[in-house]
GROMACS .gro file of C-alpha atoms in nm:
model
  192
    1UNK     CA    1  -0.027   0.014  -0.013
    2UNK     CA    2   0.114   0.405  -0.061
    3UNK     CA    3   0.054   0.662   0.072
    4UNK     CA    4  -0.219   0.842   0.007
    5UNK     CA    5  -0.091   1.190   0.019
    6UNK     CA    6  -0.233   1.366   0.382
    7UNK     CA    7   0.074   1.233   0.543
    8UNK     CA    8  -0.122   0.931   0.739
    9UNK     CA    9   0.005   0.643   0.681
   10UNK     CA   10  -0.092   0.309   0.512
   11UNK     CA   11  -0.414   0.207   0.597
   12UNK     CA   12  -0.308  -0.135   0.691
   13UNK     CA   13   0.084  -0.120   0.780
   14UNK     CA   14   0.005  -0.008   1.196
   15UNK     CA   15  -0.207  -0.320   1.255
   16UNK     CA   16   0.001  -0.516   1.039
   17UNK     CA   17   0.355  -0.381   1.276
   18UNK     CA   18   0.156  -0.459   1.562
   19UNK     CA   19  -0.019  -0.835   1.496
   20UNK     CA   20   0.410  -0.876   1.380
   21UNK     CA   21   0.510  -0.721   1.721
   22UNK     CA   22   0.288  -0.938   1.918
   23UNK     CA   23   0.327  -1.251   1.765
   24UNK     CA   24   0.716  -1.203   1.855
   25UNK     CA   25   0.691  -1.075   2.191
   26UNK     CA   26   0.386  -1.405   2.299
   27UNK     CA   27   0.642  -1.571   2.162
   28UNK     CA   28   0.993  -1.466   2.298
   29UNK     CA   29   0.843  -1.424   2.651
   30UNK     CA   30   0.687  -1.865   2.579
   31UNK     CA   31   0.334  -1.726   2.611
   32UNK     CA   32  -0.004  -1.946   2.433
   33UNK     CA   33  -0.224  -1.714   2.342
   34UNK     CA   34  -0.508  -1.820   2.651
   35UNK     CA   35  -0.204  -1.704   2.901
   36UNK     CA   36  -0.114  -1.458   2.752
   37UNK     CA   37  -0.530  -1.271   2.667
   38UNK     CA   38  -0.564  -1.460   3.010
   39UNK     CA   39  -0.190  -1.204   3.167
   40UNK     CA   40  -0.372  -0.881   3.013
   41UNK     CA   41  -0.755  -0.969   3.040
   42UNK     CA   42  -0.853  -0.992   2.735
   43UNK     CA   43  -1.014  -1.236   2.568
   44UNK     CA   44  -0.825  -1.529   2.355
   45UNK     CA   45  -1.060  -1.373   2.003
   46UNK     CA   46  -1.004  -1.077   2.044
   47UNK     CA   47  -0.532  -1.097   2.070
   48UNK     CA   48  -0.623  -1.443   1.853
   49UNK     CA   49  -0.742  -1.136   1.566
   50UNK     CA   50  -0.494  -0.813   1.667
   51UNK     CA   51  -0.192  -1.121   1.583
   52UNK     CA   52  -0.374  -1.167   1.227
   53UNK     CA   53  -0.418  -0.789   1.139
   54UNK     CA   54  -0.802  -0.854   1.133
   55UNK     CA   55  -0.822  -0.657   1.493
   56UNK     CA   56  -0.887  -0.286   1.622
   57UNK     CA   57  -0.656  -0.279   1.933
   58UNK     CA   58  -0.701   0.036   2.123
   59UNK     CA   59  -0.482   0.200   2.359
   60UNK     CA   60  -0.520   0.086   2.695
   61UNK     CA   61  -0.535  -0.283   2.516
   62UNK     CA   62  -0.202  -0.264   2.411
   63UNK     CA   63  -0.085  -0.132   2.705
   64UNK     CA   64  -0.267  -0.417   2.920
   65UNK     CA   65  -0.058  -0.666   2.651
   66UNK     CA   66   0.275  -0.520   2.676
   67UNK     CA   67   0.245  -0.458   3.049
   68UNK     CA   68   0.146  -0.822   3.042
   69UNK     CA   69   0.465  -0.939   2.854
   70UNK     CA   70   0.747  -0.731   3.056
   71UNK     CA   71   0.836  -0.464   2.758
   72UNK     CA   72   0.727  -0.129   2.654
   73UNK     CA   73   0.433  -0.022   2.492
   74UNK     CA   74   0.665   0.125   2.212
   75UNK     CA   75   0.803  -0.269   2.112
   76UNK     CA   76   0.459  -0.307   2.027
   77UNK     CA   77   0.407  -0.006   1.771
   78UNK     CA   78   0.750   0.050   1.616
   79UNK     CA   79   0.800   0.010   1.288
   80UNK     CA   80   0.990  -0.185   1.185
   81UNK     CA   81   1.302  -0.160   1.129
   82UNK     CA   82   1.440  -0.141   0.760
   83UNK     CA   83   1.549  -0.502   0.639
   84UNK     CA   84   1.823  -0.350   0.431
   85UNK     CA   85   2.013  -0.006   0.567
   86UNK     CA   86   2.275   0.118   0.381
   87UNK     CA   87   2.581   0.391   0.487
   88UNK     CA   88   2.737   0.540   0.241
   89UNK     CA   89   3.112   0.667   0.268
   90UNK     CA   90   3.180   0.965   0.427
   91UNK     CA   91   2.850   0.926   0.622
   92UNK     CA   92   2.652   0.834   0.923
   93UNK     CA   93   2.748   0.974   1.259
   94UNK     CA   94   3.136   1.070   1.320
   95UNK     CA   95   3.296   1.171   1.659
   96UNK     CA   96   3.695   1.284   1.643
   97UNK     CA   97   3.971   1.190   1.834
   98UNK     CA   98   4.099   1.529   2.069
   99UNK     CA   99   4.464   1.407   2.038
  100UNK     CA  100   4.531   1.204   1.696
  101UNK     CA  101   4.406   1.203   1.366
  102UNK     CA  102   4.079   1.015   1.409
  103UNK     CA  103   3.789   0.977   1.350
  104UNK     CA  104   3.469   0.715   1.451
  105UNK     CA  105   3.162   0.648   1.202
  106UNK     CA  106   2.956   0.425   1.408
  107UNK     CA  107   2.766   0.225   1.102
  108UNK     CA  108   2.577  -0.010   1.384
  109UNK     CA  109   2.492   0.073   1.764
  110UNK     CA  110   2.453  -0.312   1.921
  111UNK     CA  111   2.063  -0.345   1.946
  112UNK     CA  112   1.896  -0.516   2.194
  113UNK     CA  113   2.043  -0.930   2.299
  114UNK     CA  114   2.307  -0.762   2.094
  115UNK     CA  115   2.654  -0.690   2.261
  116UNK     CA  116   2.872  -0.523   1.943
  117UNK     CA  117   2.903  -0.222   1.797
  118UNK     CA  118   3.035  -0.210   1.377
  119UNK     CA  119   3.253   0.112   1.334
  120UNK     CA  120   3.451   0.261   1.033
  121UNK     CA  121   3.768   0.412   1.137
  122UNK     CA  122   3.990   0.675   0.856
  123UNK     CA  123   4.330   0.683   1.108
  124UNK     CA  124   4.655   0.929   0.991
  125UNK     CA  125   5.069   0.906   1.027
  126UNK     CA  126   5.109   1.137   1.339
  127UNK     CA  127   4.975   1.002   1.725
  128UNK     CA  128   4.839   0.767   1.806
  129UNK     CA  129   4.530   0.655   1.963
  130UNK     CA  130   4.572   0.566   2.268
  131UNK     CA  131   4.251   0.365   2.411
  132UNK     CA  132   4.171   0.279   2.709
  133UNK     CA  133   4.090  -0.017   2.849
  134UNK     CA  134   3.682  -0.103   2.769
  135UNK     CA  135   3.407  -0.242   2.973
  136UNK     CA  136   3.565  -0.652   3.101
  137UNK     CA  137   3.476  -0.894   2.854
  138UNK     CA  138   3.560  -0.683   2.535
  139UNK     CA  139   3.741  -0.869   2.252
  140UNK     CA  140   3.805  -0.611   1.923
  141UNK     CA  141   3.811  -0.740   1.560
  142UNK     CA  142   3.970  -0.483   1.248
  143UNK     CA  143   3.979  -0.555   0.904
  144UNK     CA  144   4.196  -0.296   0.776
  145UNK     CA  145   4.038  -0.174   0.392
  146UNK     CA  146   4.274   0.117   0.277
  147UNK     CA  147   4.676   0.198   0.463
  148UNK     CA  148   4.813   0.005   0.670
  149UNK     CA  149   4.797   0.037   1.035
  150UNK     CA  150   4.930  -0.016   1.375
  151UNK     CA  151   4.713  -0.222   1.626
  152UNK     CA  152   4.666  -0.450   1.885
  153UNK     CA  153   4.789  -0.426   2.279
  154UNK     CA  154   4.994  -0.276   2.473
  155UNK     CA  155   5.351  -0.446   2.362
  156UNK     CA  156   5.198  -0.681   2.110
  157UNK     CA  157   5.076  -0.434   1.811
  158UNK     CA  158   5.108  -0.543   1.450
  159UNK     CA  159   5.139  -0.427   1.174
  160UNK     CA  160   4.804  -0.487   0.900
  161UNK     CA  161   4.768  -0.380   0.557
  162UNK     CA  162   4.461  -0.392   0.327
  163UNK     CA  163   4.256  -0.760   0.405
  164UNK     CA  164   4.426  -0.790   0.719
  165UNK     CA  165   4.214  -0.904   1.010
  166UNK     CA  166   4.317  -0.853   1.413
  167UNK     CA  167   4.144  -1.007   1.771
  168UNK     CA  168   4.240  -0.809   2.020
  169UNK     CA  169   4.145  -0.836   2.426
  170UNK     CA  170   3.953  -0.435   2.463
  171UNK     CA  171   3.942  -0.441   2.807
  172UNK     CA  172   4.315  -0.364   2.793
  173UNK     CA  173   4.503  -0.057   2.696
  174UNK     CA  174   4.528  -0.029   2.268
  175UNK     CA  175   4.601   0.191   2.037
  176UNK     CA  176   4.587   0.238   1.687
  177UNK     CA  177   4.889   0.352   1.454
  178UNK     CA  178   4.827   0.524   1.074
  179UNK     CA  179   5.163   0.455   0.931
  180UNK     CA  180   5.088   0.554   0.541
  181UNK     CA  181   4.837   0.897   0.438
  182UNK     CA  182   4.487   0.739   0.431
  183UNK     CA  183   4.427   0.422   0.643
  184UNK     CA  184   4.063   0.290   0.713
  185UNK     CA  185   3.966  -0.011   0.913
  186UNK     CA  186   3.585  -0.166   1.039
  187UNK     CA  187   3.640  -0.241   1.427
  188UNK     CA  188   3.350  -0.497   1.529
  189UNK     CA  189   3.357  -0.408   1.931
  190UNK     CA  190   3.217  -0.727   2.065
  191UNK     CA  191   3.076  -0.724   2.418
  192UNK     CA  192   2.993  -1.023   2.641
   0.00000   0.00000   0.00000
């Protein structure tokens, strides 16, 4: 369905979102239709209609379901994330270092249940980027795209070129240092 130009969302989409969210959260909680309906104080037939996108939920009904499922109200009504996300080179939220020519662009924050962040980094020769230890159990994975990089825990650094991969503990002091202009790499921070 398409937008009719009024600025209102397509007629069926919100019900589809709600239906999919209800099913997802009910299954995640390990509840049957009957058990969830009972906990929320609604009829099983009402819940069945909502999960088949044929019901007409009120705020009160959805609120009762969110409480019974132990999830925020927004978890039931938030539009689904796009299946494919593209961040073009040079775009995305970027933070720069004060002490080195180092810029980190967050490509993907860790969603609930997952414990990883993905960054695209651009480093220039000069001062090394000294990183303090991250939370205990952090592991960093990096893949060099262009240039030459010296990276790793202090005293265990390795020189890496395009296509080289490295993994190391990120919960100890570590560094990144460009050995060639235009050095870029992808960094995955895995938190356990």
